[in-house]
Coordinates of C-alpha atoms in Angstrom, one line a residue:
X424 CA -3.6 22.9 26.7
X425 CA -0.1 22.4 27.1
X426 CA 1.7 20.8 23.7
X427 CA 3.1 17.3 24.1
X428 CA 2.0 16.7 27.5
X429 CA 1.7 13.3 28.1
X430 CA -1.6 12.2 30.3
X431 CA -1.7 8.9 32.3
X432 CA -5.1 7.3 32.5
X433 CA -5.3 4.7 35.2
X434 CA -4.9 5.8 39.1
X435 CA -1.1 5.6 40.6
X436 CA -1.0 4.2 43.7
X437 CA -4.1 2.8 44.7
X438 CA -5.1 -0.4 46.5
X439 CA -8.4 -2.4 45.9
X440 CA -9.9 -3.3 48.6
X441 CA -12.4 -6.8 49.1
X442 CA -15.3 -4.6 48.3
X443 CA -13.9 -3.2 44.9
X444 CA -13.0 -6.8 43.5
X445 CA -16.5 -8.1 44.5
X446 CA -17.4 -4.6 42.1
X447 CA -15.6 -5.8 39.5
X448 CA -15.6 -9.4 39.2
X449 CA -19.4 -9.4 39.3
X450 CA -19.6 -8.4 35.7
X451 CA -19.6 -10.8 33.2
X452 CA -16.6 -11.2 30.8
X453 CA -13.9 -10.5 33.9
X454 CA -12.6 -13.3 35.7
X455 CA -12.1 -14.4 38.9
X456 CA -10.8 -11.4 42.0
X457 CA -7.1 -13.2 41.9
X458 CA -6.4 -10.8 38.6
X459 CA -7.0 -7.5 40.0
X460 CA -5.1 -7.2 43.8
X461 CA -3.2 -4.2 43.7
X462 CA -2.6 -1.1 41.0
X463 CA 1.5 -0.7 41.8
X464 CA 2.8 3.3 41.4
X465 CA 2.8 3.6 37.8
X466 CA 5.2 6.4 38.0
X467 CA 3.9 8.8 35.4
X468 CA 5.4 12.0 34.7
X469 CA 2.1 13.8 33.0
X470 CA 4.2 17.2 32.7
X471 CA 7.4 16.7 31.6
X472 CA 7.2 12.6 29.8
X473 CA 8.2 13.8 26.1
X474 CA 7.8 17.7 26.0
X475 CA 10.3 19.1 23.0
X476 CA 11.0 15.1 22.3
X477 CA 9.9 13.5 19.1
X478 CA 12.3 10.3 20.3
X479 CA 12.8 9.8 24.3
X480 CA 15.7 7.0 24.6
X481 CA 15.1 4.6 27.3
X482 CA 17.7 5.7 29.1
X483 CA 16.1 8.8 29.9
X484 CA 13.1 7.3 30.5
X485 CA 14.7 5.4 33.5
X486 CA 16.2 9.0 34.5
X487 CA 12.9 10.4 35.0
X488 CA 11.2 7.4 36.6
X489 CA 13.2 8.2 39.9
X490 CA 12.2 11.6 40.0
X491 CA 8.5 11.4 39.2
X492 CA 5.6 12.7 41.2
X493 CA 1.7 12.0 41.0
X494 CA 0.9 15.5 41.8
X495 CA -2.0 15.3 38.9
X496 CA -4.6 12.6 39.4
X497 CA -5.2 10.3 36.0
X498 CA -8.9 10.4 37.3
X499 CA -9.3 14.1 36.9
X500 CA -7.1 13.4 33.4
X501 CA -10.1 10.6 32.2
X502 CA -12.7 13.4 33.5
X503 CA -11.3 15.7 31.4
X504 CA -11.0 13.3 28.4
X505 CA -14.8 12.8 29.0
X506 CA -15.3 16.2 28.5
X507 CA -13.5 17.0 25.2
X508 CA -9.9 16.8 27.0
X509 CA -8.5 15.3 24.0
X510 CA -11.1 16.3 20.7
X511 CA -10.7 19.2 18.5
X512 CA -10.0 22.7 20.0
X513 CA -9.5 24.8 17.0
X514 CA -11.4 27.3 14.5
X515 CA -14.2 24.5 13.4
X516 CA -15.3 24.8 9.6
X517 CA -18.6 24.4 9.3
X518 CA -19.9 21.2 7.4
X519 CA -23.7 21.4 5.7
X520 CA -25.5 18.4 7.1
X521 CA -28.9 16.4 6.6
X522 CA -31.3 17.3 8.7
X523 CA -31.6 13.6 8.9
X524 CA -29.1 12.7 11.7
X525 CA -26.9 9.3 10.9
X526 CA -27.5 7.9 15.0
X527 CA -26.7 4.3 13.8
X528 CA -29.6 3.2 15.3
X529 CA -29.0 4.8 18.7
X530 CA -25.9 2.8 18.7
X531 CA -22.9 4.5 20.9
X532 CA -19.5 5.6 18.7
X533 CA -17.0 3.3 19.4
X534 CA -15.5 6.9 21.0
X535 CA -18.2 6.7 23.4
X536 CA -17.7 2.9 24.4
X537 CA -14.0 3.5 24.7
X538 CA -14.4 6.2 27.3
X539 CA -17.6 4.7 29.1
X540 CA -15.1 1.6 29.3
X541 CA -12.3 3.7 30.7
X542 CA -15.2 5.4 33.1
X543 CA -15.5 1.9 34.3
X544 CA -12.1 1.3 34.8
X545 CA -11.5 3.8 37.5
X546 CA -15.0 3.7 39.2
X547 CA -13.2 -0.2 39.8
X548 CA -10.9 2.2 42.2
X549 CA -12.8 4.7 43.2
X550 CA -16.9 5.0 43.9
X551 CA -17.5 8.6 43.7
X552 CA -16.3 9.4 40.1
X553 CA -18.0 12.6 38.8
X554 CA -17.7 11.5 34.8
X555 CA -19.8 13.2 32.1
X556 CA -20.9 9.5 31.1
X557 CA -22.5 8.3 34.0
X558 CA -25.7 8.6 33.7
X559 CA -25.7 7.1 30.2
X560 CA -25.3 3.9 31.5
X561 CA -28.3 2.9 32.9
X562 CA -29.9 4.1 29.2
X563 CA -27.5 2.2 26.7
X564 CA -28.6 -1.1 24.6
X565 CA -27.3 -4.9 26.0
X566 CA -24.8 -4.5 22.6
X567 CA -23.6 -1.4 24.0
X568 CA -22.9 -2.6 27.5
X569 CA -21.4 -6.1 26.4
X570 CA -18.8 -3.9 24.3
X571 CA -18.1 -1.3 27.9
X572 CA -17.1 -4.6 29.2
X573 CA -15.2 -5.7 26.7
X574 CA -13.3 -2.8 26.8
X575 CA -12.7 -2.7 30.4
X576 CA -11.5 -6.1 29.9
X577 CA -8.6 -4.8 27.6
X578 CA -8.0 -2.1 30.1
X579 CA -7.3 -4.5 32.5
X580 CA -5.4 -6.4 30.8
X581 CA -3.3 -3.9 30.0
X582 CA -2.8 -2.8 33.1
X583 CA -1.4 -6.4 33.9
X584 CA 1.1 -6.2 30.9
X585 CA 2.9 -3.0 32.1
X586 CA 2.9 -4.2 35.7
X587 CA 4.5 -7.5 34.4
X588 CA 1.8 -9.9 35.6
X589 CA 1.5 -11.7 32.9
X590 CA -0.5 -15.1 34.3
X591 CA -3.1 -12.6 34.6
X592 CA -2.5 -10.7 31.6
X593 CA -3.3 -14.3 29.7
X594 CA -5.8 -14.7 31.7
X595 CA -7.6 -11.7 30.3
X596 CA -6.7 -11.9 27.5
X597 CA -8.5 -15.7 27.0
X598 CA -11.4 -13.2 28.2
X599 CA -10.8 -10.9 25.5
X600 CA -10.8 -13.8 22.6
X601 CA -13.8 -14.8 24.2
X602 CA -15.8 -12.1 23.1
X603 CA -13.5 -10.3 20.4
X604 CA -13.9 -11.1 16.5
X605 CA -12.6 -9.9 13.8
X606 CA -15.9 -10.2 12.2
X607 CA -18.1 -8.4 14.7
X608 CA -18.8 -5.2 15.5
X609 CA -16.3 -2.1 15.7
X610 CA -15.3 -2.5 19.3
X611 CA -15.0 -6.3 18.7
X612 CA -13.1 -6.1 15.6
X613 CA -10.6 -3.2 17.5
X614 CA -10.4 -5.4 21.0
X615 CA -9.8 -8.2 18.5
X616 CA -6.4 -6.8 17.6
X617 CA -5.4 -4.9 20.4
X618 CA -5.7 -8.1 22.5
X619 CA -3.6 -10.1 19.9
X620 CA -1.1 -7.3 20.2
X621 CA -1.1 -7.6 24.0
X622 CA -0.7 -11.5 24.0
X623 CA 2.5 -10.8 21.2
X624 CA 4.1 -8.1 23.6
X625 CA 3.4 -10.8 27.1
X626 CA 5.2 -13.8 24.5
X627 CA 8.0 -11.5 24.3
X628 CA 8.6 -11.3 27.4
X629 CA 8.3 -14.5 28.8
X630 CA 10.2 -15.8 26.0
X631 CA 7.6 -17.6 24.1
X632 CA 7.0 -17.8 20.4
X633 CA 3.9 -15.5 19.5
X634 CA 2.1 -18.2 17.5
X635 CA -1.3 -16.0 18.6
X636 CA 0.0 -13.1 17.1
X637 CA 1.2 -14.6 14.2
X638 CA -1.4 -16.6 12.7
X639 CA -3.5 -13.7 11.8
X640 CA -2.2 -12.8 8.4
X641 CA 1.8 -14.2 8.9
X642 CA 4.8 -12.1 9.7
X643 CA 4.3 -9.5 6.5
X644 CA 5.6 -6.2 7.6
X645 CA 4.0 -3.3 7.3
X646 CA 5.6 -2.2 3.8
X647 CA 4.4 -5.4 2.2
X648 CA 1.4 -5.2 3.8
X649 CA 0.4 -1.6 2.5
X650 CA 1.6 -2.9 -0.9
X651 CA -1.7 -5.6 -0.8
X652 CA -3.5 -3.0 -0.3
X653 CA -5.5 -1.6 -3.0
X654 CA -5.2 2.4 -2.7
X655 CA -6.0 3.8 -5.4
X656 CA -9.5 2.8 -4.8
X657 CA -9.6 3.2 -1.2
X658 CA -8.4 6.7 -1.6
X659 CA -10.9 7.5 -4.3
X660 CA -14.1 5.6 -3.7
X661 CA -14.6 4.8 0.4
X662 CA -12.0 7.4 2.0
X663 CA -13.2 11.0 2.4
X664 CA -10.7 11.6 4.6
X665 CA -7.8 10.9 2.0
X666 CA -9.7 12.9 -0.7
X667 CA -9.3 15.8 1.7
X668 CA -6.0 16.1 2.4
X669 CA -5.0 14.8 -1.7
X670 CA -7.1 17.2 -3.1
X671 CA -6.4 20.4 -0.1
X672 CA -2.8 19.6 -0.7
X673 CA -3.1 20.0 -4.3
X674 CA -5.1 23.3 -4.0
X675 CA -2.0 24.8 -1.8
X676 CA 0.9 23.5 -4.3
X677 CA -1.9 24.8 -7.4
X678 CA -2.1 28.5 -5.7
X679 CA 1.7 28.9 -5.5
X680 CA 2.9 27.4 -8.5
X681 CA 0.0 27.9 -11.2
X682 CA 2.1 30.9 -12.4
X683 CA 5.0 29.8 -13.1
X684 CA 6.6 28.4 -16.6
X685 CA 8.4 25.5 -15.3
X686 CA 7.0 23.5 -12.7
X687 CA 9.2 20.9 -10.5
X688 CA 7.2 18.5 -8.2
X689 CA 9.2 16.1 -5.3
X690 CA 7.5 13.7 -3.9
X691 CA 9.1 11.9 -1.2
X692 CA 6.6 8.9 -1.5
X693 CA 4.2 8.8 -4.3
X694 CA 2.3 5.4 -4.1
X695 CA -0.1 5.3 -6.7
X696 CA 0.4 9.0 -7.6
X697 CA -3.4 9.7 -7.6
X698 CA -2.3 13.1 -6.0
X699 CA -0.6 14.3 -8.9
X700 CA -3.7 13.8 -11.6
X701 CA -5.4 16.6 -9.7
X702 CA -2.4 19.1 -10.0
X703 CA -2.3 18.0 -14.2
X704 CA -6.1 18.8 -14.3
X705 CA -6.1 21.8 -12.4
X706 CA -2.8 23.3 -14.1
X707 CA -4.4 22.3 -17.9
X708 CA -7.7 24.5 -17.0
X709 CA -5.7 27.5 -15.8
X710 CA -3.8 27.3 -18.7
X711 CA -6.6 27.6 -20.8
X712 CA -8.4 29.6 -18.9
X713 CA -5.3 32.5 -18.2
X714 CA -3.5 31.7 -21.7
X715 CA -0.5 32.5 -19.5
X716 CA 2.5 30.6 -21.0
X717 CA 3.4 27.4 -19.4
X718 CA 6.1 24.5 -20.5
X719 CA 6.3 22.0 -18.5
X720 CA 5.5 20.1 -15.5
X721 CA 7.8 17.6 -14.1
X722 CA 7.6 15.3 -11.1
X723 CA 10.6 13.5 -9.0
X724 CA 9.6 10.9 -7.1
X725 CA 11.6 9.7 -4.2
X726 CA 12.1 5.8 -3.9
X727 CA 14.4 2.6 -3.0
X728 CA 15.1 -0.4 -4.8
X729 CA 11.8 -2.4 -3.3
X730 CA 9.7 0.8 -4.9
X731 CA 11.8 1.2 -8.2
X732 CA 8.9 -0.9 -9.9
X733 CA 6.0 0.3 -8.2
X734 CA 7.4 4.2 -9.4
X735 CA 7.7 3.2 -12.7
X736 CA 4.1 1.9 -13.1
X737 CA 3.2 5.4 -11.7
X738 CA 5.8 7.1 -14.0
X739 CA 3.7 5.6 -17.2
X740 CA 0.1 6.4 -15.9
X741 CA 0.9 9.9 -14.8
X742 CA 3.0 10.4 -18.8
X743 CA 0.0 8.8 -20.0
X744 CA -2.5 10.7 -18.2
X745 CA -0.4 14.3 -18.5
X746 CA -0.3 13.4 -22.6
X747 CA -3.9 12.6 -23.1
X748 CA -4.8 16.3 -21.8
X749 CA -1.9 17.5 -24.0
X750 CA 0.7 18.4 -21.1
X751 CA 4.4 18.5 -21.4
X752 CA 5.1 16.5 -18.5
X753 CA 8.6 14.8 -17.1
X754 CA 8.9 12.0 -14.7
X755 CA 11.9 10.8 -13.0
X756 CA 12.4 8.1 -10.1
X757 CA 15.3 8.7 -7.8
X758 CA 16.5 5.7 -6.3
X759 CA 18.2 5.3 -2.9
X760 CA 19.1 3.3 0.0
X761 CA 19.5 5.5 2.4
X762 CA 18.0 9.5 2.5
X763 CA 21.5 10.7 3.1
X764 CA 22.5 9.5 0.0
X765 CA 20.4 11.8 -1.8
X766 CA 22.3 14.6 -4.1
X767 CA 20.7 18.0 -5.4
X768 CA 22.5 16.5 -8.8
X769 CA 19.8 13.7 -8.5
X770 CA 16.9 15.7 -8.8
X771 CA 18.6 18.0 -12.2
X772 CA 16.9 20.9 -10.8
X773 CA 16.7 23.8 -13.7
X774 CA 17.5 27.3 -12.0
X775 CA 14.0 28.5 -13.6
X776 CA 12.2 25.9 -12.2
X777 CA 9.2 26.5 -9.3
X778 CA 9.8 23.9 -6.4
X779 CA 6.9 22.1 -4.6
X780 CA 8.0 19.0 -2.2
X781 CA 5.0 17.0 -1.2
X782 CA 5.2 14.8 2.4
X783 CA 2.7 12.7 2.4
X784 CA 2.6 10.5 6.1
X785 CA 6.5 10.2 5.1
X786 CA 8.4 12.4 7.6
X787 CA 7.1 10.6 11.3
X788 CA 8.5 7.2 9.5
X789 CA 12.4 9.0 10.2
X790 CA 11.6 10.0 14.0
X791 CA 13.8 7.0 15.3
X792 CA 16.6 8.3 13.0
X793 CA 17.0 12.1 13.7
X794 CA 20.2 12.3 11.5
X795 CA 18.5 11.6 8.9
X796 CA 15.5 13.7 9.2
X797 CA 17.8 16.9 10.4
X798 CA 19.7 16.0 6.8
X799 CA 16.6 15.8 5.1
X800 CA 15.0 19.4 6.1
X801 CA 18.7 20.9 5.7
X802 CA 18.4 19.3 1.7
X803 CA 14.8 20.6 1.2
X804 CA 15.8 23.7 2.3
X805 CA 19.0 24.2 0.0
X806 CA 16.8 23.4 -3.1
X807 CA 14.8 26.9 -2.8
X808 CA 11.0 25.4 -2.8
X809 CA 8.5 27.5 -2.9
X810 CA 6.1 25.4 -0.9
X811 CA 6.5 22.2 0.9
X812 CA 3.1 20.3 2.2
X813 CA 3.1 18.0 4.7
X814 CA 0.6 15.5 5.6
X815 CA 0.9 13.7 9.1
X816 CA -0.9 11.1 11.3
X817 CA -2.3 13.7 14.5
X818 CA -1.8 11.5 17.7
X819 CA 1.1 10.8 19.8
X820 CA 2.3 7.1 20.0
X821 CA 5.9 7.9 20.7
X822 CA 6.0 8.5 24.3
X823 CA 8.2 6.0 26.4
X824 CA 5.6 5.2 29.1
X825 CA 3.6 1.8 27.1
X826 CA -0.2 2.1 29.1
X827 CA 0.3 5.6 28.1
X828 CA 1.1 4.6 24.2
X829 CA -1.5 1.7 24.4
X830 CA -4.7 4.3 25.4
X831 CA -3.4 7.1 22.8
X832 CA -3.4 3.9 20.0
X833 CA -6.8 2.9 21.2
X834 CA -8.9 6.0 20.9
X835 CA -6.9 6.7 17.7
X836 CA -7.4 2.9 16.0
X837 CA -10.8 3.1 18.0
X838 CA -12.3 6.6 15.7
X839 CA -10.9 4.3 12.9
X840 CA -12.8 1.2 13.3
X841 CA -16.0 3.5 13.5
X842 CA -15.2 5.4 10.3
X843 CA -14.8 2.2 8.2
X844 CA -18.0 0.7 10.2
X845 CA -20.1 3.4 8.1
X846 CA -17.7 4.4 5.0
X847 CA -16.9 1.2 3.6
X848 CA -20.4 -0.8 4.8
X849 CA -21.0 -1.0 0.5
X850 CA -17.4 -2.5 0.6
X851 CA -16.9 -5.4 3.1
X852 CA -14.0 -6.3 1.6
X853 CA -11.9 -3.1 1.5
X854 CA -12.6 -2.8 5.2
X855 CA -11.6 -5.9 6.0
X856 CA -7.7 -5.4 4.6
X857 CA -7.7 -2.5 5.9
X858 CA -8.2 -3.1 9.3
X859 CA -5.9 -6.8 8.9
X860 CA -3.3 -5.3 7.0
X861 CA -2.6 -1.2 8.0
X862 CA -4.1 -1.1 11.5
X863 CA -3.2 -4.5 12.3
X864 CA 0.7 -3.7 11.4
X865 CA 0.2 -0.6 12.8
X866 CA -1.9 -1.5 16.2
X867 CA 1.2 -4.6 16.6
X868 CA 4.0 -2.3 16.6
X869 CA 3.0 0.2 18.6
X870 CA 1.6 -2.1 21.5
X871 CA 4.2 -5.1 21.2
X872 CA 7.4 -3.9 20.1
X873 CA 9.8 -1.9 21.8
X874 CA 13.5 0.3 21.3
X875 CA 14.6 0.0 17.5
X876 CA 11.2 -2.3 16.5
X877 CA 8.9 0.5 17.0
X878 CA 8.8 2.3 13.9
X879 CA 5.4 4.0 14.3
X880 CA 6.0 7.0 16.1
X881 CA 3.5 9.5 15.4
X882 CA 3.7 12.8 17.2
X883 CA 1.4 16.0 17.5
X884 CA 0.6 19.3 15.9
X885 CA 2.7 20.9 18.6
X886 CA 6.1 18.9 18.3
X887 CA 6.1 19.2 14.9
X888 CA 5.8 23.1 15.3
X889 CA 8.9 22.7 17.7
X890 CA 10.7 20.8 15.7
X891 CA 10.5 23.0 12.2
X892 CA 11.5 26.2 13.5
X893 CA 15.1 24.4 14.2
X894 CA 15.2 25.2 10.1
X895 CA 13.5 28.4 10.0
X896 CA 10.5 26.8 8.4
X897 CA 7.6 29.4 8.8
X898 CA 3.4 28.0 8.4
X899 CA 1.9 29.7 5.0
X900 CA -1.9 29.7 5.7
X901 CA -3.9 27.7 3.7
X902 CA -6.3 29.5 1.5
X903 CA -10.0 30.2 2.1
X904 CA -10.4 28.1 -1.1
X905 CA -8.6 25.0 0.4
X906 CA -11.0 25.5 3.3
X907 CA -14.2 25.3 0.7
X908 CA -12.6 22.8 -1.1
X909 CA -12.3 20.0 2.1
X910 CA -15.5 21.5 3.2
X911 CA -17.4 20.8 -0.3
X912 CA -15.5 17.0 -0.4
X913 CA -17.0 16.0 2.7
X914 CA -20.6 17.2 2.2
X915 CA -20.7 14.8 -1.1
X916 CA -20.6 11.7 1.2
X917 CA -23.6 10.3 3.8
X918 CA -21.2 10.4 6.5
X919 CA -20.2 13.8 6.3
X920 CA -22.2 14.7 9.6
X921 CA -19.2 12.3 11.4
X922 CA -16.2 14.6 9.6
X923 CA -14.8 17.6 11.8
X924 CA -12.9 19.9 10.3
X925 CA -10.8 22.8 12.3
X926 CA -7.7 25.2 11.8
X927 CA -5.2 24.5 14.5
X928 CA -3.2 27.8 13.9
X929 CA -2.5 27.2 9.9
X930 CA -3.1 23.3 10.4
X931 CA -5.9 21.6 9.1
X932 CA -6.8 19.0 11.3
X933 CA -9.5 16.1 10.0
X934 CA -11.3 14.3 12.7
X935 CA -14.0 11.7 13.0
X936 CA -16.8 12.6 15.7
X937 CA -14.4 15.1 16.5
X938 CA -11.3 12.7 17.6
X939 CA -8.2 14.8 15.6
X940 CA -7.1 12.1 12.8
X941 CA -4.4 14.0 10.7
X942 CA -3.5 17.3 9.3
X943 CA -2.2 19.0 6.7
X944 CA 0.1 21.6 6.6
X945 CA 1.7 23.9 3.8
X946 CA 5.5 25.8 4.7
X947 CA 8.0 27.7 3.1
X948 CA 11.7 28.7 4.6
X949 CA 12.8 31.8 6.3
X950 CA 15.7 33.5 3.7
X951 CA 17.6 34.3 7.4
X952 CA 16.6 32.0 9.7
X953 CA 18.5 31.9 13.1
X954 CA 21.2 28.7 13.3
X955 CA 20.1 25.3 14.4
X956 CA 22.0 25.6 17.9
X957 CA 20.0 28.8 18.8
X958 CA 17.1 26.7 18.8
X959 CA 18.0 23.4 20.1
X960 CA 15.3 20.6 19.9
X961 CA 15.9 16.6 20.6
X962 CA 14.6 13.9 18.8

C-alpha cells in the first residue's frame, strides 16, 4: 500500500436516478427524496492529496482541485476497506486467548456497522456492489440494522455538509438526534457526537451561533478538558492500551540506559508521570540485582505556565516515590511559552549523563507549526540522547479534503467507542468523560473547525518515517522483550481477544479488532546524517 495516500469513499460524479431515491428513502430514519438529488464531482485526488505532507495549506488544496481526476473509483476504495483495506498489515504478535470467544452476544463491532453503513451508502448509487458484507445483512439483529441506518444517515449527512446543502444537512441531522444518544449504545453514543459536530461545522457556515454544539459540556477546550479527566486511573485500571505503550516505552528507555551511572530523563509532557514509576522500579531491581554502580536518576519535564502546577504535584510524587525505594532521584520543571524558547542551559545537562527523551502523543500537537517542530528535532538532536521514544495517535486526520477527514475520524473514534463499550462496562463513569471530554474535543475539531482551529492533525506511520530522516533519525528495533512485555499486558485483561498487536517495520502498532490505534516507536540519531535540504519534506 502506498504511504499517505489519501482514499475517497463516496462515488464522484454520480446521478440518482427516481428509482435510487425510492431505494433510499424507503428505510426508516431517512427523510423525504428532496435530500438526496444529485452527488456533485467531489474532486478527489486519491494519489497525490497529502503524500510527503504532514500540513497541506489551503491554498494548495485549491491548486490541486483544478487538476484532479477520478481515475480510481471510491467504490472499489470502500470494497477494499471491506476487505482489510485499511486494518493491520504488519508482523502480527500473537495474543494467548480464551477459548471462550467475547462475541457480545452476536452483536456486530461498531467496525462492522460502520462499514455495512458505508456498504449502504454506495449500493444508494449503485445496485451491483460486490462488498464482502453483503450477505450479512439479511442475518444481523433489528439493534444491528437500526444502528446500519443510523449510520448511513450520518453518511448522508455528511455528504450534504461538504456539498454545502446545508437545509438538508439539518435536515438529517434532526434525523440523526432522533435516534442518537449519548447514553445508548456504541454507534449511538459515536453518531451522537459526530452529528453534533456536523450541526457546529453547518452553524459556521451559515453564520449562526452553534448553541447545539455548545450545550453539551460548554466551550472547555481540549486542554481543560483532558485536565478533568482522571488519568492516572484510566491509564492504570480500564486502559490496556495505555499500559502497553507506558510500560513498552519504559522497557526500550530501561534496555539502553540501565547501565549507565547517571541517568537524565526529558519528558516533553509528563501528565501524571505514571510512566516514570516503572523506569524507578525497574532501574532499583537491576541495581540490586547487577550491583553495578548507579547515582542518580533525574527527570526534566517539559511545561508552560498553565502546567507549572500540575508538574510540581508530579515532581513530589515521583521524589516521594523514587525516596521510598531509596533512589537518588532529581526533578526539575522547565517552563516555557513557546518550544523555541527552550535552551540546552535549561535542562543543566551533565556531560556524563545518559539521555532518554520521551514523546508521548506530544509531537502531532506541533504539525500546524513546522518551525517549531523542525526546531525541536534540531534541539533533541544537539543534546546527544541515546534513545528517544515516541508515542503517536496512527490515523490520518490531516488531509485538506473534510468527507475524507470525517470517514478517517469515524472509523478511528468508531474502534474507540467499542473499546470503552467492553473495557470500562465496571466503570460507567470513566467512560462517560471520556468519550464527553477527549473524543468529544477531539471528534469537534476535527469535523467542525477549519485552517488555524484545527489543531488535531494526526498523521501515519509512513509520514512520520518521511519526516524524521530530514534529521537523520534512524528506527532502533524494539526488543523481543518489549514484544513479551505488550503481549503479556494484554493477556491479563478479558478483552484481550479484541487487542492486535503488529510490527510495522520497527513500529509497534496497537489496534482494536484490528483497526491500527497508535504506535510506539524508539530512535536514535545518525553521528553523519546527510543536511536537511538533501532531503526536503513539507509540513
Amino acid at each position: 500500500m502506498e504511504p499517505a495516500q489519501e482514499i475517497s469513499w463516496f462515488s464522484t460524479g454520480i446521478v440518482l436516478n427516481q428509482e435510487d431515491e425510492q431505494d433510499i428513502t424507503s428505510k426508516k430514519l431517512l427523510p423525504s427524496d428532496s435530500d438526496f438529488d444529485t452527488v456533485d464531482d467531489w474532486d478527489f485526488d486519491v494519489e497525490n492529496e497529502t503524500k510527503n505532507h504532514l500540513y497541506v495549506t489551503p491554498e494548495s488544496l485549491i491548486h490541486n482541485k483544478k487538476s484532479r481526476t477520478s481515475s480510481i473509483s471510491s467504490l472499489n476504495i470502500l470494497k477494499d476497506f471491506g476487505n482489510g483495506f485499511r486494518k493491520l498489515k504488519g508482523q502480527k504478535i500473537t495474543i494467548q486467548t480464551s477459548e471462550i470467544e467475547c462475541a457480545n452476544n452476536g452483536k456486530l463491532s461498531t467496525d462492522s456497522i460502520l462499514r455495512l453503513g458505508g456498504q449502504n451508502f454506495i449500493q444508494s448509487f449503485e445496485s451491483s456492489v460486490d462488498h464482502p458484507f453483503v450477505s450479512s445483512l439479511l442475518s444481523i439483529s433489528e439493534e444491528d440494522s437500526r444502528s446500519v441506518e443510523l449510520v448511513e444517515c450520518l453518511l448522508f449527512c455528511a455528504e450534504k455538509v461538504w456539498q454545502k446543502q446545508y437545509d438538508r444537512a439539518i435536515n438529517l441531522l434532526n434525523e440523526c438526534d432522533k435516534f442518537s444518544s449519548k447514553t445508548g449504545n456504541p454507534v449511538q453514543r459515536l453518531v451522537y457526537y459526530f452529528s453534533r459536530a456536523l450541526r457546529e461545522r453547518v452553524d459556521k457556515e451559515i453564520g449562526k451561533n452553534s448553541t447545539k454544539g455548545l450545550e453539551i459540556y460548554g466551550m472547555q477546550d481540549l486542554e481543560n478538558a483532558l485536565r478533568s479527566i482522571n488519568q492516572c486511573t484510566i491509564a492504570v485500571q480500564d486502559m490496556p492500551l495505555c499500559q502497553v505503550i507506558k510500560f513498552v516505552g519504559i522497557q526500550a528507555i530501561v534496555e539502553n540506559v540501565r547501565n549507565s551511572k547517571k541517568i537524565h530523563i526529558i519528558d516533553l509532557e509528563i501528565k501524571m508521570g505514571v510512566q516514570w514509576t516503572i523506569l524507578i522500579q525497574a532501574l532499583v531491581t537491576h541495581q540490586q540485582e547487577s550491583q553495578s554502580p548507579f547515582e542518580y536518576l533525574k527527570i526534566t519535564a517539559i511545561g508552560n505556565t498553565q502546567s507549572r502546577t500540575k508538574l510540581e504535584e508530579t515532581g513530589k510524587r515521583l521524589m516521594s516515590f523514587a525516596e521510598s525505594l531509596n533512589l537518588l532521584f532529581y526533578f526539575k520543571s522547565v517552563i516555557i511559552e513557546d518550544i523555541m524558547d527552550l535552551k540546552k542551559n535549561d535542562l543543566d545537562i551533565d556531560p556524563e549523563e545518559t539521555i532518554a527523551v520521551y514523546a508521548q502523543h506530544f509531537l502531532a500537537n506541533m504539525i500546524m507549526q513546522q518551525e517549531k517542530l523542525d526546531f525541536l528535532m534540531g534541539f533533541i538532536k544537539g543534546i546527544n540522547q541515546r534513545i528517544m521514544v515516541i508515542a503517536e495517535v496512527e490515523a490520518n486526520h490531516n488531509s485538506p479534503v473534510f468527507v475524507n477527514r470525517f470517514i478517517e475520524a469515524l472509523f478511528y473514534h468508531g474502534a474507540f467507542f467499542d473499546l470503552f463499550e467492553d473495557c470500562m462496562k465496571n466503570n460507567e463513569s470513566n467512560r462517560t468523560t471520556m468519550e464527553s471530554e477527549f473524543m468529544w474535543q477531539g471528534i469537534r475539531n476535527i469535523v467542525a473547525a477549519e485552517g488555524e482551529e484545527r489543531t488535531i492533525r494526526h498523521v501515519t506511520i509512513e509520514l512520520w518515517r518521511e519526516y524524521f530522516k530530514r534529521f537523520g533519525m534512524e528506527e532502533m528495533k524494539l526488543s523481543n522483550s518489549s514484544s513479551y512485555q505488550a503481549k503479556m499486558l494484554l493477556e491479563k485483561f478479558s478483552t484481550r481477544n479484541s487487542f492486535t498487536l503488529e510490527m510495522n517495520g520497527n513500529f509497534l502498532v496497537i489496534g482494536w479488532k484490528e483497526t491500527p490505534l497508535n504506535t510506539l516507536s524508539a530512535w536514535k540519531f545518525r553521528k553523519r546524517s546527510i543536511s536537511h535540504g538533501a532531503c526536503f519534506f513539507t509540513l
